[in-house]
mmCIF file of C-alpha atoms in Angstrom:
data_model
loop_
_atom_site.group_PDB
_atom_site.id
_atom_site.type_symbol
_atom_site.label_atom_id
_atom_site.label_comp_id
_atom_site.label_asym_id
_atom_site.label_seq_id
_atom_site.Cartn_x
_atom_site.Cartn_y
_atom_site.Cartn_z
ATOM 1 C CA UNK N 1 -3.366 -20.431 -16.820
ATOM 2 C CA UNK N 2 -5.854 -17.963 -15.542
ATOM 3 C CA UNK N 3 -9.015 -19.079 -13.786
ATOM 4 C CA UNK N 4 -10.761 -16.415 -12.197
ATOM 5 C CA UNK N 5 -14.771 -17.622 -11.920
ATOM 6 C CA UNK N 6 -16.593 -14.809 -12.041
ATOM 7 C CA UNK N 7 -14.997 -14.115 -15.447
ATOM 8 C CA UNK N 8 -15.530 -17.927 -16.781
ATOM 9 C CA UNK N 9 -19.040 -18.688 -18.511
ATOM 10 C CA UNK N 10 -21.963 -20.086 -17.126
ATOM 11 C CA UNK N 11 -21.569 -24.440 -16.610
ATOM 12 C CA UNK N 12 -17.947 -23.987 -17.826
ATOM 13 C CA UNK N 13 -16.172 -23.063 -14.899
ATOM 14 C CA UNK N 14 -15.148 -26.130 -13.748
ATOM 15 C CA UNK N 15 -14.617 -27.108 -16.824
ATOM 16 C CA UNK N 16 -10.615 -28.014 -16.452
ATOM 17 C CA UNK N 17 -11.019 -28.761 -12.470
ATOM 18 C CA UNK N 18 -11.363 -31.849 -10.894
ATOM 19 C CA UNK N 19 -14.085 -32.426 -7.857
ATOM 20 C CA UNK N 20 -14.100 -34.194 -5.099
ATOM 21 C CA UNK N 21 -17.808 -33.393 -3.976
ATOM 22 C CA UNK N 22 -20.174 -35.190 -1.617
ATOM 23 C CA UNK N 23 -23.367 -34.188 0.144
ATOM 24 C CA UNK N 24 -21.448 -32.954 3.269
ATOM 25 C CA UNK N 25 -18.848 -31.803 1.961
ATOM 26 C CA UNK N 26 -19.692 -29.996 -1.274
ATOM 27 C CA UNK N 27 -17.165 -28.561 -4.075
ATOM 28 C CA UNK N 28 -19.194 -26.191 -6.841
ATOM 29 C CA UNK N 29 -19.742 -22.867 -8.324
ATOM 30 C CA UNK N 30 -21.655 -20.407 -6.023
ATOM 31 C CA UNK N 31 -23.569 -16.975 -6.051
ATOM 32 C CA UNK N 32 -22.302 -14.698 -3.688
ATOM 33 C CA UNK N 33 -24.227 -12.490 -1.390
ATOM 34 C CA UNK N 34 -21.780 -9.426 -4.121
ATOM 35 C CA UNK N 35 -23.837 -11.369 -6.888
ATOM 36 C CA UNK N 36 -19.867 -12.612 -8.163
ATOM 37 C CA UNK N 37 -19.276 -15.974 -8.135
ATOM 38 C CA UNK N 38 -16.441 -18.046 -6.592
ATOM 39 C CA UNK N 39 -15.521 -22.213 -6.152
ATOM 40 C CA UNK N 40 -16.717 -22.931 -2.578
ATOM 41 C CA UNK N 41 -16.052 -25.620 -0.305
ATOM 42 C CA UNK N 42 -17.850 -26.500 1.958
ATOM 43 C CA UNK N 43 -17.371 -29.177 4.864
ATOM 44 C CA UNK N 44 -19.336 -30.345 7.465
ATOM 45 C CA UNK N 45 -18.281 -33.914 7.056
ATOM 46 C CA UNK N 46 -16.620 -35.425 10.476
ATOM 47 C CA UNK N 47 -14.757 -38.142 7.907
ATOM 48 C CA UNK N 48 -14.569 -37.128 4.975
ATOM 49 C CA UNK N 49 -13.403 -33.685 2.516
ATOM 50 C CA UNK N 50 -14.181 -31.830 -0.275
ATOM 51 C CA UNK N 51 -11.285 -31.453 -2.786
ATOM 52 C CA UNK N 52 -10.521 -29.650 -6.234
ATOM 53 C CA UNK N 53 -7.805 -29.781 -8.449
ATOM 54 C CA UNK N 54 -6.415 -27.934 -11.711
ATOM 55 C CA UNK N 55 -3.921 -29.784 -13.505
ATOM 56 C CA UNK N 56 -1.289 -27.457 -14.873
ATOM 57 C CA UNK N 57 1.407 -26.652 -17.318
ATOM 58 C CA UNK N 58 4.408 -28.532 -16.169
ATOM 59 C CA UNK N 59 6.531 -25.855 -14.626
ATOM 60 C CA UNK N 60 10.118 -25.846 -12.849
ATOM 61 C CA UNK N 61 9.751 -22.388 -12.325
ATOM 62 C CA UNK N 62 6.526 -20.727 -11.835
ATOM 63 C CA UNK N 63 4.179 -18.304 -9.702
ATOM 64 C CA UNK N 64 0.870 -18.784 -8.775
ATOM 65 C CA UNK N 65 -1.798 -16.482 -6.982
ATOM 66 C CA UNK N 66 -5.003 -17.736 -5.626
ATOM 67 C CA UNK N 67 -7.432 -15.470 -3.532
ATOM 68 C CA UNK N 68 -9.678 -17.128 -1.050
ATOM 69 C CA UNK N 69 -12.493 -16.187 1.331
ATOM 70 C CA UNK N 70 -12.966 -17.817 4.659
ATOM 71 C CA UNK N 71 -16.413 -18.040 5.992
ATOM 72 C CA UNK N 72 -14.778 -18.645 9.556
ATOM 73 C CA UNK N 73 -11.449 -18.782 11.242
ATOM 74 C CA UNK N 74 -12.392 -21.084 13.893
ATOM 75 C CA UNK N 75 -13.077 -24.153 12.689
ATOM 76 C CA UNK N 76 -12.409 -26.447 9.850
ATOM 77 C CA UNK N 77 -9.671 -25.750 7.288
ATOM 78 C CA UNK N 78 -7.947 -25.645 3.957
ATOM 79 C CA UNK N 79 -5.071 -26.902 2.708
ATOM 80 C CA UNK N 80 -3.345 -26.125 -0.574
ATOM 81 C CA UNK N 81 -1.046 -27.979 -2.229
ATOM 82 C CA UNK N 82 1.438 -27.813 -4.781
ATOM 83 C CA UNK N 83 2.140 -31.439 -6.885
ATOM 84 C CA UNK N 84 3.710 -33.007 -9.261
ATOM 85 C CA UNK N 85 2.072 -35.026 -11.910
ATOM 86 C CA UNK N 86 1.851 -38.295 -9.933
ATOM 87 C CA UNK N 87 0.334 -36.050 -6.896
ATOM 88 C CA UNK N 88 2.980 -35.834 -4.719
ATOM 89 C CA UNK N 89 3.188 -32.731 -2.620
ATOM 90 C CA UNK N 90 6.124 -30.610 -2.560
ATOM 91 C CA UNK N 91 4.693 -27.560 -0.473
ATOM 92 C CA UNK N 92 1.333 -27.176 1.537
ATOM 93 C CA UNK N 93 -0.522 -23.837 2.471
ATOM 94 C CA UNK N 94 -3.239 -24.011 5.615
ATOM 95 C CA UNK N 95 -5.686 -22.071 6.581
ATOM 96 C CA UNK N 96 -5.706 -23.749 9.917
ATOM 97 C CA UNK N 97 -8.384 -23.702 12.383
ATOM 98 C CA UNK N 98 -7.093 -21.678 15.032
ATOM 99 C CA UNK N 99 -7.554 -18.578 12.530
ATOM 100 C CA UNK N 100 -3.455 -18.628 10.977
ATOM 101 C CA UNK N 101 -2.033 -19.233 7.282
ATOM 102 C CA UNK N 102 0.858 -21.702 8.024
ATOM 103 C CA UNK N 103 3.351 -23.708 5.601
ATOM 104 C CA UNK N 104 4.462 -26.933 6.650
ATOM 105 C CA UNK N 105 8.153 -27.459 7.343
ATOM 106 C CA UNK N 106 8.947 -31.296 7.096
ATOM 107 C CA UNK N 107 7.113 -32.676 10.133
ATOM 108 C CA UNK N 108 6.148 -29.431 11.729
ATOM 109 C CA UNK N 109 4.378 -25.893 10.341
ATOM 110 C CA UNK N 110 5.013 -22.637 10.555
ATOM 111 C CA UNK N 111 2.793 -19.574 10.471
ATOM 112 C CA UNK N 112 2.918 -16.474 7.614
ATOM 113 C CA UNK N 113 -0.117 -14.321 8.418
ATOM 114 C CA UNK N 114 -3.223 -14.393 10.800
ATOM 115 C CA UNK N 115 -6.762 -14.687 8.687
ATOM 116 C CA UNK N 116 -10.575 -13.228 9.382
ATOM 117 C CA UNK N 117 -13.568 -14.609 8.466
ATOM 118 C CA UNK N 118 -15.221 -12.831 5.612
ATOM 119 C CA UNK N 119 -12.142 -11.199 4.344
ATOM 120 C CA UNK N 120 -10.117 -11.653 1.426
ATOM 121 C CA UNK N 121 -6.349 -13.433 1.200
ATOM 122 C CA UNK N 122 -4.372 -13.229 -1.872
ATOM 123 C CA UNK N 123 -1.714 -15.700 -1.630
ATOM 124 C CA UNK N 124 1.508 -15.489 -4.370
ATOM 125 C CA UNK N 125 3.433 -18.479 -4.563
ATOM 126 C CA UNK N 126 6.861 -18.078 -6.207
ATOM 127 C CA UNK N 127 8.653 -21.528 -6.464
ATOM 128 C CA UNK N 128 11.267 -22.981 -8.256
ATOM 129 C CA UNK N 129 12.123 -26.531 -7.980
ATOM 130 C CA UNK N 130 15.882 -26.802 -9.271
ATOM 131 C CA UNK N 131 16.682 -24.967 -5.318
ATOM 132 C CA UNK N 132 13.688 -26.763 -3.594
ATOM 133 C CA UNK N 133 12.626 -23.049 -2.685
ATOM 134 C CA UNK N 134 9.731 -20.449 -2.792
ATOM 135 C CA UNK N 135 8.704 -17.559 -1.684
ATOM 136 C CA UNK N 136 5.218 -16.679 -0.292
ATOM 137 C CA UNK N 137 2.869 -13.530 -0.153
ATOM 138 C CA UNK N 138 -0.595 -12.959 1.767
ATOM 139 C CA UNK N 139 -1.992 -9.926 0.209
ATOM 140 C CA UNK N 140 0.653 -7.112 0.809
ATOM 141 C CA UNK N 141 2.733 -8.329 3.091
ATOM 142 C CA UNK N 142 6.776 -9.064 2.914
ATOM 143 C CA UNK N 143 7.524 -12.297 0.799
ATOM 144 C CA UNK N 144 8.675 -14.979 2.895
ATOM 145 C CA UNK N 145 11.279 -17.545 1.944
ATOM 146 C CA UNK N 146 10.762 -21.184 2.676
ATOM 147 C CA UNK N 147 12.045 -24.590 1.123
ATOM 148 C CA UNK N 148 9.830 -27.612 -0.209
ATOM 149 C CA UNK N 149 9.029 -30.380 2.562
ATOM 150 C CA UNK N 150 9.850 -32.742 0.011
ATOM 151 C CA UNK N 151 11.554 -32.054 -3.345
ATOM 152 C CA UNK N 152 9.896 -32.687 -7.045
ATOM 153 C CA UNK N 153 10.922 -32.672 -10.461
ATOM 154 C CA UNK N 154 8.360 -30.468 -11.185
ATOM 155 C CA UNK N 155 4.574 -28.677 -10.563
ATOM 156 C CA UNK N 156 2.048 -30.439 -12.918
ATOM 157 C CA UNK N 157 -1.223 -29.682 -10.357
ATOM 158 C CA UNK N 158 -2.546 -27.060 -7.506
ATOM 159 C CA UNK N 159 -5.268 -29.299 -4.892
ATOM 160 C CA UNK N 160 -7.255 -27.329 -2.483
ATOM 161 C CA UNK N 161 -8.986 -29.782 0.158
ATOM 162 C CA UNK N 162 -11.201 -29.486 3.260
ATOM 163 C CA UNK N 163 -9.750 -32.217 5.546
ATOM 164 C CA UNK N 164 -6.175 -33.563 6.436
ATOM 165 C CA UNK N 165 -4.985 -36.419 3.566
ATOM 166 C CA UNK N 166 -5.585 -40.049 4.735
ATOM 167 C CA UNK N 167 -2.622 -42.598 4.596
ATOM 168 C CA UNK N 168 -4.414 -45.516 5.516
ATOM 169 C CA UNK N 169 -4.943 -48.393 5.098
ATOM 170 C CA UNK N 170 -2.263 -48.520 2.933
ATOM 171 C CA UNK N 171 -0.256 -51.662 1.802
ATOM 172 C CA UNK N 172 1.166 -52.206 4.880
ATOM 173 C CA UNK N 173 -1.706 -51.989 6.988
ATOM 174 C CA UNK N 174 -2.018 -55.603 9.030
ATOM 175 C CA UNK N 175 -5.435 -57.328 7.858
ATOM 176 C CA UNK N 176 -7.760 -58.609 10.522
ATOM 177 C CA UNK N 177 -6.680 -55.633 12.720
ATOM 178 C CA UNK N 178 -9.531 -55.753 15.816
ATOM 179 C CA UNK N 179 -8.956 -51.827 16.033
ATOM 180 C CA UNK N 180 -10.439 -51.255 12.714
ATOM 181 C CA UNK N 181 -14.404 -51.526 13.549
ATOM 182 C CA UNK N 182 -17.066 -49.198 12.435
ATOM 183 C CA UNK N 183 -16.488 -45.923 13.659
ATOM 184 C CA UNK N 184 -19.136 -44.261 16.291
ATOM 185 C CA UNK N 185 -21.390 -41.349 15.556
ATOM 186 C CA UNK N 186 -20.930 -41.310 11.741
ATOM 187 C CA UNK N 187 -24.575 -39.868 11.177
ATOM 188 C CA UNK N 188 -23.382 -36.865 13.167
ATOM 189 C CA UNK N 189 -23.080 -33.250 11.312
ATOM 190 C CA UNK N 190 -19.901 -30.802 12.651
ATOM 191 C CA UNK N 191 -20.288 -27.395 12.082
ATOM 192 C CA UNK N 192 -19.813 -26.199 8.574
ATOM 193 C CA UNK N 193 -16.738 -24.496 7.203
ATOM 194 C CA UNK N 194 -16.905 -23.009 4.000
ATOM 195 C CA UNK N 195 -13.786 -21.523 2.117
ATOM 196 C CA UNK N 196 -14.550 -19.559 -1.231
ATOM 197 C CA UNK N 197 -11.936 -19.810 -4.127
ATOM 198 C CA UNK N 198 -12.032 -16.653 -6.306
ATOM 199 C CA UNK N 199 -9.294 -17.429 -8.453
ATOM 200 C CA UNK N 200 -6.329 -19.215 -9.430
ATOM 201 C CA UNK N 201 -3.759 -17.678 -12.057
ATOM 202 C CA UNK N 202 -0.296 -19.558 -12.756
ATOM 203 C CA UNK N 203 2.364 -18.430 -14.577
ATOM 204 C CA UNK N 204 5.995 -20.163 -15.693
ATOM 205 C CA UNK N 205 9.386 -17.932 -15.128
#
């Protein structure tokens, strides 16, 4: 699978993504100020996300590379995440706020590489989900082993999204809760993070 956008016709881009895309936080095909164009997210939404996702080959064994431009490195962020068909995450990729690239380990992350605003980050993803393993690569730097955060039978789809996932309410959340009241200063803007997707290419081993 080989998505790079620039390369990708006019109105056809997003052909075989799904978007998650809402006034405040926006998920299309942009311009560039290089006149190239990329998938950008942008987020200035204090509740809420914008979210994309490709749906994939079903792969044990696989490597992907995505390359993404950051806007900033000192607010917002983006995670990326690795699923199987039903959408259940097996690894997770930040670009966090405070400016790293971290993987989360179980309940706690860990950082690969520090990231700029404006500059480009090449991420290569080897995984292989017999071993609950992979290795990771920002742009030419050592690959670094790691092991899933929870284990899958397989990768069907790659999500990138703006915000942190919600878990509730969920099935177990108590009804006529008095904490759950309309939440203050909802008509209030945060400042906007952008993240631009260049490309995503995927590959089974």
């Amino acid at each position: 699978m080989n998505d790079v956008f620039n390369d990708l016709p006019n109105g056809e881009e997003l052909k075989m993504w799904n978007t998650y895309d809402l006034a405040w936080a926006s998920a299309k095909i942009e311009k560039k100020a290089d006149g190239k164009k990329a998938l950008t997210l942008r987020d200035q939404d204090a509740f809420d996300y914008s979210r994309v996702e490709r749906v994939i080959p079903f792969a044990q064994k696989m490597e992907a590379t995505f390359t993404v431009v950051p806007e900033q490195n000192d607010n917002g962020l983006l995670q990326v995440e690795f699923q199987n068909k039903q959408g259940l995450p097996a690894l997770r990729i930040v670009f966090d706020s405070d400016g790293e690239i971290k993987v989360k380990h179980g309940a706690r992350s860990g950082g690969v590489a520090k990231y700029e605003a404006g500059k480009e980050y090449t991420v290569t993803v080897k995984l292989d989900v017999t071993s609950r393993s992979y290795t990771i690569k920002v742009n030419d730097s050592k690959e670094t082993f790691k092991i899933f955060y929870a284990p899958v039978d397989g990768i069907s789809r790659i999500m990138f999204r703006t915000g942190e996932q919600r878990y509730s309410p969920n099935p177990d959340t108590a009804p006529d809760t008095p904490d759950y009241v309309d939440l203050p200063n909802t008509g209030i803007l945060i400042p906007e993070a952008v993240f631009n997707i260049k490309s995503l290419v995927t590959k089974k081993l």
